Short mmCIF file of C-alpha atoms in Angstrom, two decimals:
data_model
loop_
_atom_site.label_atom_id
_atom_site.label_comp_id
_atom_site.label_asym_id
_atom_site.label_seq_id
_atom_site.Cartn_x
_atom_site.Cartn_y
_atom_site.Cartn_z
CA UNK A 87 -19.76 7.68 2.38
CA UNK A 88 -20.37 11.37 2.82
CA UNK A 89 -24.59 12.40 3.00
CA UNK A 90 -25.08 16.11 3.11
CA UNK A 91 -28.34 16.13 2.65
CA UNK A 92 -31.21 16.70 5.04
CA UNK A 93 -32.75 13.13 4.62
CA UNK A 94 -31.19 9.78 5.21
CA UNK A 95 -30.16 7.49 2.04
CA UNK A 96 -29.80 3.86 1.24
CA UNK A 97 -27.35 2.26 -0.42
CA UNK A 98 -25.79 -0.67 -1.81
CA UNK A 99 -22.50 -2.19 -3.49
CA UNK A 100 -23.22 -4.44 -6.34
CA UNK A 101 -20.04 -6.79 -5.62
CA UNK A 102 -19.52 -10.14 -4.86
CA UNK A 103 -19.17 -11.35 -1.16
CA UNK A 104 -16.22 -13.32 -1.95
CA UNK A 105 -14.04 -11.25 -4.24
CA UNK A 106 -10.41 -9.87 -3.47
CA UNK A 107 -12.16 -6.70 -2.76
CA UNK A 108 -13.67 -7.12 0.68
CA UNK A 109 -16.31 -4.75 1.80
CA UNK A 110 -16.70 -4.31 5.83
CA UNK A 111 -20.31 -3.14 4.63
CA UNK A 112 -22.21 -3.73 1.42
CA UNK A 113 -25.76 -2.06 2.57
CA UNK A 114 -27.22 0.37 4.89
CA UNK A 115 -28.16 4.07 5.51
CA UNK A 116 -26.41 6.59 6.04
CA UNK A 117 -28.04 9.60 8.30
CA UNK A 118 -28.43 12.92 7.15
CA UNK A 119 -26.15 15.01 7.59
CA UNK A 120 -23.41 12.22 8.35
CA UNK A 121 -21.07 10.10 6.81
CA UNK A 122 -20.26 5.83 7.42
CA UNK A 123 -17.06 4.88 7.30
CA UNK A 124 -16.54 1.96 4.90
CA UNK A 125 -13.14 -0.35 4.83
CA UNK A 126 -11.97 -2.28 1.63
CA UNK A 127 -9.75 -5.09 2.28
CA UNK A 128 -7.68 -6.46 -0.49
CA UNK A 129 -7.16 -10.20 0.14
CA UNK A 130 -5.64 -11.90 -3.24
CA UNK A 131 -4.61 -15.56 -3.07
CA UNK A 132 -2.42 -15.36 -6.20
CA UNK A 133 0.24 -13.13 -6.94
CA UNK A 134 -0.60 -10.67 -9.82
CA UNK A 135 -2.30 -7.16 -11.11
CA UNK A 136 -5.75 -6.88 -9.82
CA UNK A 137 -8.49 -4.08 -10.94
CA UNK A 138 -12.45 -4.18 -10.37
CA UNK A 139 -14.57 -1.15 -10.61
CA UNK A 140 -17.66 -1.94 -8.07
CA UNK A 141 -21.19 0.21 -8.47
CA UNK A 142 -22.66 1.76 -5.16
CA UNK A 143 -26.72 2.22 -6.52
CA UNK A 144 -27.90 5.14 -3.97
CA UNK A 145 -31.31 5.87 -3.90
CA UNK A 146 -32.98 8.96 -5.80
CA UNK A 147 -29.16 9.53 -7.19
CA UNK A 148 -27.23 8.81 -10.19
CA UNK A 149 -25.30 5.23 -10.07
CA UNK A 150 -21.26 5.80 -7.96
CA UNK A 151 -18.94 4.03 -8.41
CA UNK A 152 -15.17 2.92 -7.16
CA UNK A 153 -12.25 1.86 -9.03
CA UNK A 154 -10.13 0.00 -7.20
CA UNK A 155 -6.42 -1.88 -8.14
CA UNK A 156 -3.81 -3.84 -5.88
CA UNK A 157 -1.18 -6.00 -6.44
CA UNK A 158 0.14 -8.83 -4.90
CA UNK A 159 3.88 -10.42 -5.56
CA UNK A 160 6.06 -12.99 -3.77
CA UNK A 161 9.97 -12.76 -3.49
CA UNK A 162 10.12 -15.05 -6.95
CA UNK A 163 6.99 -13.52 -8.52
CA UNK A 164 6.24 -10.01 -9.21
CA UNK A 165 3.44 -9.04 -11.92
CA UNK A 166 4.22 -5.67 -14.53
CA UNK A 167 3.77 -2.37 -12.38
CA UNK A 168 0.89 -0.77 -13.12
CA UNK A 169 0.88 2.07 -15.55
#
């Protein structure tokens, strides 16, 4: 998350803590003029298509957000490809 600004912002995911989606970091600040590097990990327990889109609310700033798909197959199961 990018801040190009000359003050620092907050911000958070709205997400739950124990979705597929895994954020390494769901609220904080990020410096002015700086950036924080946050990792998604995709962690399914059952083979299929998977989509979520997950808001980031940052203050004094219009609502983000991130779309994010994965899938997860097995040598006998594999969902439909995503179009």
């Amino acid at each position: 998350m990018h801040n190009n600004s000359d003050l620092p912002i907050n911000f958070q995911f709205l997400t739950d803590r124990f979705n597929v989606f895994g954020f390494t970091t769901l609220e904080g600040v990020v410096k002015a003029h700086s950036f924080v590097r946050i990792k998604v990990n995709f962690t399914p327990t059952v083979c299929g298509n998977y989509y979520e889109r997950v808001y980031c609310i940052v203050r004094n700033h219009k609502v983000l957000f991130v779309d994010m798909m994965g899938t997860c197959f097995d040598i006998l199961t594999k969902p439909i490809p995503i179009q």
